[in-house]
Amino acid sequence: MYDPQPPDVQNDQTVACADARATVVEMADIWKAFDDFQALSGASLELQAGEIHALLGENGAGKTTLSNVLTGIYRPDVGTIRLDGEQRRFHSPAQAIAAGLGMVHQHFRLVEPLTVAENIHLGRPELPRRLSRRRLISETAQAMEQYGLTVNPTARIWQLSIGEQQRVEILRVLLRGARVLILDEPTAVLTPSEATELFAVLRRLAASGRTIVFISHKLHEVLAVSDRVTILRRGMNVATRPAAKMTPEKLAKLMTGTERVMEAPRPSKGRGKPVLELRNVSARGDRGLVSVREASCTVHEGEIVGVAGVSGNGQRELTEIATGLRHPFEGTVAIDGQDLTARLPGDFVSAGVGHVPEDRIGSAIVPSATVVDNAVLRAFRTGELSRAGVMRRGAVRVFTDRLVTAADVQLPDIDVPIANLSGGNQQRFVARREAWAADRLLVAAHPTRGLDVRAADQVREVVLDRRDAGCAVLLVSDDLDELLAVSDRIVVMYEGRIKGDFTAAKARRKEIGYLMGGGDLVGGAGAEAPS
Amino acid sequence: MIRLQRRLRVDRRRSITLRLAGVVISLLVAGVVLQISGSPALMLGRRAVETMTTPYGMEQGLVLATPILLTALAVALGFRMRLWNIGVDGQLYIGALAATGIGLNVNGPTWLMLTLMMVAGAAGGAFWILGPALARAYGRVNEIITTLLMNFVALQVVNWLSLGPWRDSTIPDLSATRRIPYELPILPGTNTVPIGVIAPFLIAAVVFFIFRFTTWGYEVDISGGNARAAEYAGIDVRRRIVSVMCISGAIAGASGAILVAGTTHRLSSTISNQYGFSGFIVAALAAGAIVVLILVGLLVAGLLVAAITLQTLGLSVDAVLALYGLILIGNVVAEVAARYRVVRTTKPPPELQFAPAEALAGAGPQGLSALTAAGSPPESTD
């Protein structure tokens, strides 16, 4: 049901549940910066006994950083943590767990060759002096019964499914005496039925008085399992709300934000021939699950097509398909009418495709190589930089100098490893390099994520310049404001499908948010959302 | 409290200085051990240096340096892509086998036959690593294990041919093939050094220029630095893996051909005096610097020559090999040490640091700020 209540983005974290419960944890005004990236800017969190509290936000919103601060992995730059009303500071995860704050990480901390029972007892404080295999197993079985988490205690970790490994991890944290259990995107690795089982376990734990913090960006799950939701955005609280009063589209709206007004989009000079044509493309993600389903999309010359959606709905895979890094198992990919389905990334590069990937450090940069070598990563085959397989070293250096200047990158000299540059500088460097490489198509995933306002504007300007030069642009972003500001058309991805196709002028935030939350438009593009 | 902190950037000069220190310390340790076990370490060292500096010793050093440098170059080439070719000895043997096969069974003018033998040697070495290379590129099979195991197969094949079909039956008790009728000429200006000694220097120069000036070298370096970024840049990383491994095998194979054509003249299962092993050490010590590789290769060859003298003085060749092992360990330690620096940190007193959280909670703001006096910004606790 869509509730046409006006959006409300005030900071009202004190909305109490009907039955006022005891506050267990209170984090207030937490600030944390990494190098030049401000991860948390005055975030707060209030947890009550016996509740399941969802922590919702896009990638980079600060969810994981906030929970790492709570569990003693990071120390906040500024801010206070109160546990049962008393102020605490944790210098290590061990201190936090001793105080009853336990975290189940996205990547499990289990010892694969050891058995379940052995893993559960590793580092357990009240470990008996004399250990026997039988005792370990019986204590494990007893604990499993107590918490309703059953796994064969004698199985070795590597033999277990991901869902079972997660149960072991949860059990291990519980046996350390955790009263507050934080789960970082626990369902990201689970099948739907495993996720349902996990939710049942979480509800039982909450019913026994424990507090569960559930980190996610999957809206349906958040609503299905949690009592209250705290929404973070750019390291700040947007709102804390009882889940019962929320809908997926309201959550999507709060996550992607409404308060920031960007300059009016510079209109396109008109679109030309189709450049990128995806037809009924389906592909599997890294875990082998189908991540893109029968997606069709055409991007024309001189046009920016924005891809909106909550992260993890197939956007990354879509950009990889459009650049040849991932091969679809059905459907076709064409650039300028040339069928490039199942061709190598090199063929896409030759076809004039530039790509700012989501994971810049991992896949667009060679950290150990120099700035020079990274500058020519895309263009080294062109006649300007090499002839008959021989690099023109002078031209390469001139090219690098020009790129560094254009990208406004601060560095002492171009022969240092690029790993010495800050993240923001690397990002501007990659964005400019790819804009240069993109003769026909620029595929950009979250090109401004983590940048400060000025740098983000610079990068957006690069993207608009490419479009005005007649290049086609496919732009993926979490930030709906940004998409609305620069896109000429907007499509929405949900569970691997492309839904809706809005011309930017007609796009309405409400409808896009509705599609992002999994809704369906009845009359096709531009239709009013059902009420 | 003192702890190690990782350096952001490893300084080349510091790395080389520490490596040299590693060699010196290894030699000192060896000297002390020898002295304790009753050998006159100083005298042995002096004799070793004397041997290495005579004209004959130097020529022998060059002869030994040829296969060591070539196998080291083969290994170093793999390192550019973070590939470990542990099978250089096997490729050397198969290269020698291929060259011997041509030399014994084909007749022709000497210059043509020697050229053919070299080509056959390189092809044999490349062929021997082709399986591991394809398995690594397309099946992600660890090349360390496959190339290592292929060594043993190569040795058995050579054993079978040199003791069986190709055996020289005219000389009793000789477990080697007939003598190959074609020999590499002697390098002008020397008495015993075959012309093959220039091969490592030529190949080193070619490798240097390839990696400095060609797109292919650039692609290999990028693939070694970050395979995902290489794929993103349109480089076919799997084909680069196969070609780099095959060229590495070809260099090792060519060294086998040079060995039989210039030095041993017969194929047997003992022609490689652990050259691949020495070559591996040299490549590891050089850590990618080609000039360092050549210098270290010559040093190791000199040590091997000295070993002959040392053996006449009662020291076993195993002791010399143990010395190589020590030098390698010293260098690995130096390489790691170059990446870290020692820093002093002021930490809270241990009894507070490890106190249970319950005890800390009662300490109040003063106790807490005392705890975090170092490393934290001032805080507003009230």
Coordinates of N, CA, C and O in Angstrom, one line a residue, chain A residues 75-80 82 86-91 95-96 98-99 316 320 325 344-347 349 355-357 359 361-369 372-378 380-381 386 388-393 413 415-417 420 430 433-434, chain B residues 8-9 82 210-219 221-236 238-240 347-348 352-365 368-369 371-382:
Chain A
R75 N 38.1 3.4 16.6 CA 37.8 4.4 17.7 C 37.2 5.6 17.0 O 37.7 6.1 16.0
P76 N 36.1 6.1 17.5 CA 35.6 7.3 16.9 C 36.5 8.5 17.1 O 37.2 8.6 18.1
D77 N 36.5 9.5 16.2 CA 37.3 10.7 16.3 C 36.6 11.5 17.4 O 37.3 12.1 18.3
V78 N 35.3 11.6 17.4 CA 34.5 12.3 18.4 C 33.3 11.5 18.7 O 32.9 10.7 17.8
G79 N 32.8 11.6 19.9 CA 31.5 11.0 20.1 C 31.5 10.1 21.3 O 32.6 9.8 21.8
T80 N 30.3 9.8 21.8 CA 30.2 9.0 23.1 C 29.4 7.8 22.8 O 28.5 7.8 22.0
R82 N 27.3 5.0 25.2 CA 26.8 4.7 26.5 C 26.2 3.3 26.5 O 25.4 3.0 25.6
E86 N 26.0 4.1 31.1 CA 27.3 4.5 31.5 C 28.2 4.6 30.3 O 28.2 3.8 29.4
Q87 N 29.0 5.7 30.3 CA 29.8 5.9 29.2 C 31.0 4.9 29.1 O 31.6 4.6 30.1
R88 N 31.2 4.4 27.9 CA 32.3 3.4 27.7 C 33.1 3.8 26.5 O 32.7 4.5 25.6
R89 N 34.4 3.3 26.6 CA 35.3 3.4 25.4 C 35.9 2.0 25.2 O 36.4 1.5 26.1
F90 N 35.8 1.6 24.0 CA 36.4 0.2 23.7 C 37.6 0.4 22.9 O 37.6 1.1 21.9
H91 N 38.7 -0.3 23.3 CA 40.0 -0.1 22.6 C 40.2 -1.4 21.7 O 41.2 -1.4 21.0
Q95 N 37.4 -6.1 24.2 CA 36.7 -5.4 25.3 C 35.2 -5.2 25.0 O 34.4 -5.3 25.9
A96 N 34.9 -5.0 23.7 CA 33.5 -4.8 23.4 C 32.7 -6.1 23.6 O 31.6 -6.1 24.2
A98 N 33.5 -8.4 25.7 CA 33.4 -8.7 27.1 C 32.3 -7.9 27.7 O 31.7 -8.3 28.7
A99 N 31.9 -6.7 27.1 CA 30.8 -5.9 27.6 C 29.5 -6.3 27.0 O 28.5 -5.7 27.3
R316 N 25.8 -3.5 -10.9 CA 27.2 -3.8 -11.1 C 27.4 -4.8 -12.3 O 28.2 -4.5 -13.2
E320 N 29.1 -4.4 -16.0 CA 30.2 -5.3 -16.5 C 29.8 -6.0 -17.8 O 30.6 -6.2 -18.7
L325 N 33.2 -7.3 -19.4 CA 33.9 -8.0 -18.3 C 33.1 -9.2 -17.8 O 33.6 -10.1 -17.1
L344 N 35.8 -10.3 -25.8 CA 36.7 -9.9 -24.7 C 36.6 -8.4 -24.4 O 36.2 -7.6 -25.3
P345 N 36.9 -8.0 -23.2 CA 36.9 -6.6 -22.8 C 37.7 -5.8 -23.8 O 37.4 -4.6 -24.1
G346 N 38.8 -6.3 -24.3 CA 39.6 -5.6 -25.3 C 38.9 -5.1 -26.5 O 39.1 -4.1 -27.0
D347 N 37.9 -6.0 -26.9 CA 37.1 -5.6 -28.1 C 36.2 -4.4 -27.8 O 35.9 -3.6 -28.6
V349 N 37.0 -2.1 -25.5 CA 38.0 -1.0 -25.5 C 38.2 -0.4 -26.9 O 38.1 0.8 -27.1
H355 N 35.1 3.0 -19.0 CA 34.4 2.4 -17.9 C 35.0 2.8 -16.6 O 36.2 2.6 -16.3
V356 N 34.2 3.5 -15.8 CA 34.6 3.9 -14.4 C 33.9 2.8 -13.5 O 32.7 2.9 -13.3
P357 N 34.6 1.8 -13.1 CA 34.0 0.7 -12.4 C 33.7 1.1 -10.9 O 34.2 2.0 -10.4
D359 N 34.4 -0.7 -8.3 CA 35.5 -1.0 -7.4 C 36.8 -0.5 -8.2 O 37.5 -1.2 -8.9
I361 N 39.8 0.7 -7.1 CA 41.1 0.3 -6.7 C 41.4 -1.1 -7.2 O 42.4 -1.5 -7.7
G362 N 40.3 -2.0 -7.1 CA 40.5 -3.4 -7.4 C 40.6 -3.6 -8.9 O 41.3 -4.6 -9.3
S363 N 39.9 -2.9 -9.7 CA 39.9 -3.3 -11.1 C 40.2 -2.2 -12.1 O 40.3 -2.4 -13.3
A364 N 40.4 -0.9 -11.7 CA 40.7 0.1 -12.7 C 42.1 0.6 -12.5 O 42.6 1.5 -13.3
I365 N 42.8 0.2 -11.5 CA 44.1 0.7 -11.1 C 45.1 -0.4 -10.8 O 44.7 -1.4 -10.3
V366 N 46.4 -0.3 -11.2 CA 47.4 -1.2 -10.7 C 48.2 -0.5 -9.7 O 49.0 0.3 -9.9
P367 N 47.9 -0.8 -8.4 CA 48.4 0.0 -7.3 C 49.9 0.1 -7.3 O 50.5 1.1 -7.0
S368 N 50.6 -1.0 -7.6 CA 52.0 -1.1 -7.5 C 52.7 -0.4 -8.7 O 53.9 0.0 -8.6
A369 N 51.9 -0.1 -9.8 CA 52.5 0.5 -11.0 C 52.5 2.0 -10.8 O 51.8 2.6 -10.0
V372 N 52.4 6.9 -14.4 CA 52.5 6.9 -15.9 C 51.9 5.6 -16.4 O 51.0 5.6 -17.3
D373 N 52.2 4.5 -15.8 CA 51.7 3.2 -16.4 C 50.2 3.1 -16.2 O 49.5 2.5 -17.0
N374 N 49.7 3.7 -15.1 CA 48.2 3.7 -14.9 C 47.5 4.7 -15.9 O 46.4 4.4 -16.3
A375 N 48.2 5.7 -16.2 CA 47.6 6.7 -17.1 C 47.3 6.2 -18.5 O 46.3 6.5 -19.1
V376 N 48.2 5.3 -19.0 CA 48.0 4.8 -20.3 C 47.3 3.5 -20.4 O 47.3 2.9 -21.4
L377 N 46.8 3.1 -19.3 CA 46.2 1.7 -19.2 C 45.1 1.5 -20.3 O 45.0 0.4 -20.9
R378 N 44.4 2.5 -20.7 CA 43.4 2.4 -21.7 C 43.9 2.7 -23.1 O 43.4 2.2 -24.1
F380 N 47.2 2.8 -24.4 CA 48.5 2.5 -24.8 C 48.6 1.9 -26.2 O 49.6 1.9 -26.8
R381 N 47.5 1.4 -26.7 CA 47.5 0.8 -28.0 C 47.3 1.8 -29.2 O 47.5 1.5 -30.3
S386 N 51.8 4.4 -29.1 CA 52.7 3.3 -29.5 C 52.6 3.0 -31.0 O 51.6 3.3 -31.6
A388 N 53.6 0.0 -33.8 CA 54.0 -1.4 -34.0 C 54.6 -2.1 -32.8 O 55.6 -2.7 -32.8
G389 N 53.8 -1.9 -31.7 CA 54.2 -2.6 -30.5 C 55.3 -2.0 -29.6 O 55.7 -2.5 -28.6
V390 N 55.8 -0.8 -30.1 CA 56.8 -0.1 -29.3 C 56.2 1.1 -28.7 O 55.6 1.9 -29.4
M391 N 56.4 1.3 -27.4 CA 55.8 2.4 -26.7 C 56.6 3.7 -27.1 O 57.8 3.6 -27.1
R392 N 55.9 4.8 -27.3 CA 56.6 6.0 -27.5 C 56.7 6.7 -26.2 O 55.7 7.4 -25.7
R393 N 57.8 6.5 -25.5 CA 57.9 6.9 -24.1 C 57.7 8.4 -23.9 O 57.2 8.9 -22.9
D413 N 55.5 13.8 -8.4 CA 56.0 13.4 -9.7 C 55.3 12.2 -10.2 O 54.7 11.5 -9.5
D415 N 56.3 9.5 -11.5 CA 56.9 8.1 -11.5 C 56.7 7.4 -10.2 O 57.3 6.4 -9.9
V416 N 55.9 8.0 -9.3 CA 55.6 7.3 -8.0 C 54.5 6.3 -8.2 O 53.7 6.5 -9.1
P417 N 54.5 5.2 -7.5 CA 53.4 4.3 -7.6 C 52.0 5.0 -7.3 O 52.0 5.8 -6.4
N420 N 50.3 5.7 -3.9 CA 50.6 6.9 -3.0 C 49.5 8.0 -3.1 O 49.5 8.9 -2.2
V430 N 40.9 8.3 -12.5 CA 40.2 7.2 -13.3 C 39.1 7.8 -14.1 O 38.9 7.5 -15.3
R433 N 40.5 9.7 -17.1 CA 41.1 8.7 -18.0 C 40.0 8.0 -18.8 O 40.2 7.9 -20.0
E434 N 39.0 7.6 -18.1 CA 37.9 6.8 -18.8 C 37.1 7.7 -19.8 O 36.7 7.3 -20.8
Chain B
L8 N 54.8 2.8 3.7 CA 54.0 3.0 2.5 C 54.8 2.7 1.2 O 54.2 2.2 0.3
R9 N 56.0 3.0 1.2 CA 56.8 2.9 0.0 C 58.1 2.3 0.4 O 58.8 2.7 1.3
R82 N 54.3 -12.7 -11.6 CA 54.0 -13.4 -10.4 C 53.8 -14.9 -10.7 O 52.9 -15.5 -10.0
I210 N 62.5 -5.2 -24.0 CA 61.1 -5.5 -24.1 C 60.3 -4.9 -23.0 O 59.2 -4.3 -23.3
F211 N 60.8 -5.0 -21.8 CA 60.0 -4.5 -20.7 C 60.0 -2.9 -20.6 O 59.2 -2.3 -20.0
R212 N 61.1 -2.4 -21.2 CA 61.1 -0.9 -21.1 C 60.4 -0.3 -22.3 O 59.8 0.8 -22.1
F213 N 60.4 -0.9 -23.4 CA 59.9 -0.2 -24.6 C 58.7 -0.8 -25.3 O 58.2 -0.1 -26.2
T214 N 58.3 -2.0 -25.0 CA 57.2 -2.5 -25.9 C 55.9 -2.6 -25.2 O 55.8 -2.7 -23.9
T215 N 54.8 -2.6 -25.9 CA 53.5 -2.7 -25.4 C 53.3 -4.1 -24.8 O 52.6 -4.3 -23.8
W216 N 54.0 -5.1 -25.4 CA 53.9 -6.5 -24.8 C 54.4 -6.5 -23.4 O 53.8 -7.1 -22.5
G217 N 55.6 -5.9 -23.2 CA 56.2 -5.9 -21.9 C 55.3 -5.1 -20.9 O 55.1 -5.6 -19.8
Y218 N 54.7 -4.0 -21.4 CA 53.8 -3.3 -20.5 C 52.6 -4.1 -20.1 O 52.2 -4.2 -19.0
E219 N 52.1 -4.9 -21.1 CA 50.9 -5.7 -20.8 C 51.2 -6.8 -19.8 O 50.4 -7.1 -18.9
D221 N 53.6 -6.6 -17.5 CA 53.8 -6.0 -16.2 C 52.4 -5.6 -15.5 O 52.2 -5.8 -14.3
I222 N 51.5 -5.1 -16.3 CA 50.2 -4.8 -15.8 C 49.5 -6.0 -15.4 O 48.9 -6.1 -14.3
S223 N 49.6 -7.1 -16.1 CA 48.9 -8.4 -15.7 C 49.5 -8.9 -14.4 O 48.8 -9.4 -13.6
G224 N 50.8 -8.7 -14.3 CA 51.4 -9.1 -13.0 C 51.0 -8.3 -11.8 O 50.8 -8.7 -10.7
G225 N 50.8 -7.0 -12.1 CA 50.5 -6.0 -11.0 C 49.0 -6.2 -10.5 O 48.8 -6.1 -9.3
N226 N 48.1 -6.4 -11.4 CA 46.7 -6.5 -11.0 C 45.9 -7.1 -12.2 O 45.6 -6.4 -13.2
A227 N 45.7 -8.4 -12.1 CA 45.1 -9.2 -13.3 C 43.8 -8.6 -13.6 O 43.4 -8.6 -14.8
R228 N 43.0 -8.2 -12.6 CA 41.6 -7.7 -12.9 C 41.7 -6.4 -13.7 O 41.0 -6.2 -14.7
A229 N 42.6 -5.5 -13.3 CA 42.8 -4.3 -14.0 C 43.3 -4.6 -15.5 O 42.9 -3.9 -16.4
A230 N 44.1 -5.6 -15.6 CA 44.6 -5.9 -16.9 C 43.5 -6.4 -17.8 O 43.4 -5.9 -19.0
E231 N 42.6 -7.2 -17.3 CA 41.5 -7.6 -18.1 C 40.6 -6.4 -18.5 O 40.1 -6.3 -19.6
Y232 N 40.4 -5.6 -17.5 CA 39.6 -4.4 -17.7 C 40.3 -3.5 -18.8 O 39.5 -2.9 -19.6
A233 N 41.6 -3.5 -18.9 CA 42.3 -2.7 -19.9 C 42.2 -3.4 -21.3 O 42.8 -3.0 -22.2
G234 N 41.6 -4.6 -21.4 CA 41.5 -5.3 -22.6 C 42.7 -6.2 -22.9 O 42.9 -6.6 -24.0
I235 N 43.5 -6.5 -21.9 CA 44.6 -7.4 -22.1 C 44.1 -8.8 -21.9 O 43.5 -9.1 -20.9
D236 N 44.5 -9.7 -22.8 CA 44.1 -11.1 -22.6 C 45.1 -11.8 -21.7 O 46.2 -12.2 -22.1
R238 N 45.2 -14.5 -19.9 CA 45.5 -15.9 -20.0 C 46.5 -16.2 -21.1 O 47.4 -17.0 -21.0
R239 N 46.4 -15.4 -22.2 CA 47.4 -15.6 -23.3 C 48.7 -15.1 -22.9 O 49.8 -15.7 -23.2
R240 N 48.8 -14.0 -22.1 CA 50.1 -13.6 -21.6 C 50.7 -14.6 -20.7 O 51.9 -14.8 -20.7
K347 N 51.9 3.4 24.9 CA 50.6 2.7 25.1 C 50.2 2.8 26.5 O 51.1 3.1 27.4
P348 N 49.0 2.7 26.8 CA 48.6 2.7 28.2 C 49.2 1.6 29.0 O 49.6 0.6 28.4
L352 N 45.9 -1.5 32.8 CA 44.7 -0.9 32.4 C 44.2 -1.3 31.1 O 43.0 -1.5 30.9
Q353 N 45.1 -1.5 30.2 CA 44.7 -1.9 28.8 C 44.0 -3.2 28.8 O 43.0 -3.4 28.0
F354 N 44.4 -4.1 29.6 CA 43.7 -5.4 29.6 C 42.7 -5.7 30.7 O 42.2 -6.7 30.9
A355 N 42.4 -4.6 31.4 CA 41.4 -4.7 32.4 C 40.0 -5.0 31.8 O 39.7 -4.5 30.7
P356 N 39.2 -5.8 32.5 CA 37.9 -6.0 31.9 C 37.1 -4.7 31.7 O 37.2 -3.8 32.5
A357 N 36.2 -4.8 30.8 CA 35.4 -3.5 30.5 C 34.6 -3.1 31.6 O 34.4 -1.9 31.8
E358 N 34.2 -4.0 32.5 CA 33.3 -3.6 33.6 C 34.1 -2.7 34.5 O 33.6 -1.7 35.0
A359 N 35.4 -3.0 34.7 CA 36.2 -2.2 35.6 C 36.5 -0.8 35.0 O 36.5 0.2 35.7
L360 N 36.6 -0.8 33.7 CA 36.8 0.5 33.1 C 35.6 1.4 33.2 O 35.8 2.6 33.4
A361 N 34.5 0.8 33.1 CA 33.3 1.7 33.1 C 33.2 2.5 34.4 O 32.7 3.7 34.4
G362 N 33.7 2.0 35.5 CA 33.6 2.7 36.7 C 34.7 3.7 36.9 O 34.6 4.5 37.8
A363 N 35.6 3.8 36.0 CA 36.8 4.6 36.1 C 36.4 6.1 35.9 O 37.2 6.9 36.4
G364 N 35.3 6.4 35.3 CA 35.0 7.8 35.1 C 35.7 8.4 34.0 O 36.7 7.8 33.5
P365 N 35.4 9.7 33.7 CA 36.0 10.4 32.6 C 37.5 10.5 32.7 O 38.3 10.3 31.8
L368 N 39.2 7.3 31.9 CA 39.1 7.0 30.5 C 40.1 7.8 29.7 O 40.7 7.3 28.8
S369 N 40.2 9.1 30.0 CA 41.0 9.9 29.2 C 42.5 9.6 29.4 O 43.3 9.7 28.6
L371 N 43.4 6.6 29.9 CA 43.6 5.4 29.0 C 43.9 5.8 27.6 O 44.7 5.1 27.0
T372 N 43.3 6.8 27.1 CA 43.4 7.1 25.7 C 44.3 8.3 25.4 O 44.2 9.0 24.4
A373 N 45.2 8.6 26.4 CA 46.1 9.7 26.3 C 46.8 9.8 24.9 O 46.9 10.9 24.4
A374 N 47.2 8.7 24.4 CA 47.9 8.7 23.1 C 47.0 8.3 22.0 O 46.1 7.5 22.1
G375 N 47.1 9.0 20.9 CA 46.5 8.6 19.6 C 45.1 9.1 19.5 O 44.5 8.9 18.4
S376 N 44.4 9.7 20.5 CA 43.1 10.1 20.3 C 43.0 11.6 20.4 O 43.7 12.2 21.2
P377 N 42.1 12.2 19.6 CA 41.9 13.6 19.7 C 41.2 13.9 21.0 O 40.6 13.0 21.7
P378 N 41.3 15.2 21.5 CA 40.6 15.5 22.7 C 39.1 15.3 22.6 O 38.6 15.4 21.5
E379 N 38.5 14.9 23.6 CA 37.1 14.6 23.5 C 36.3 15.4 24.5 O 36.8 15.9 25.5
S380 N 35.0 15.5 24.2 CA 34.1 16.2 25.1 C 33.4 15.1 25.9 O 32.4 14.5 25.3
T381 N 33.8 14.8 27.0 CA 33.2 13.7 27.7 C 32.0 14.1 28.6 O 31.3 13.2 29.1
D382 N 31.8 15.4 28.7 CA 30.7 15.7 29.6 C 29.6 16.3 28.8 O 29.7 17.3 28.1

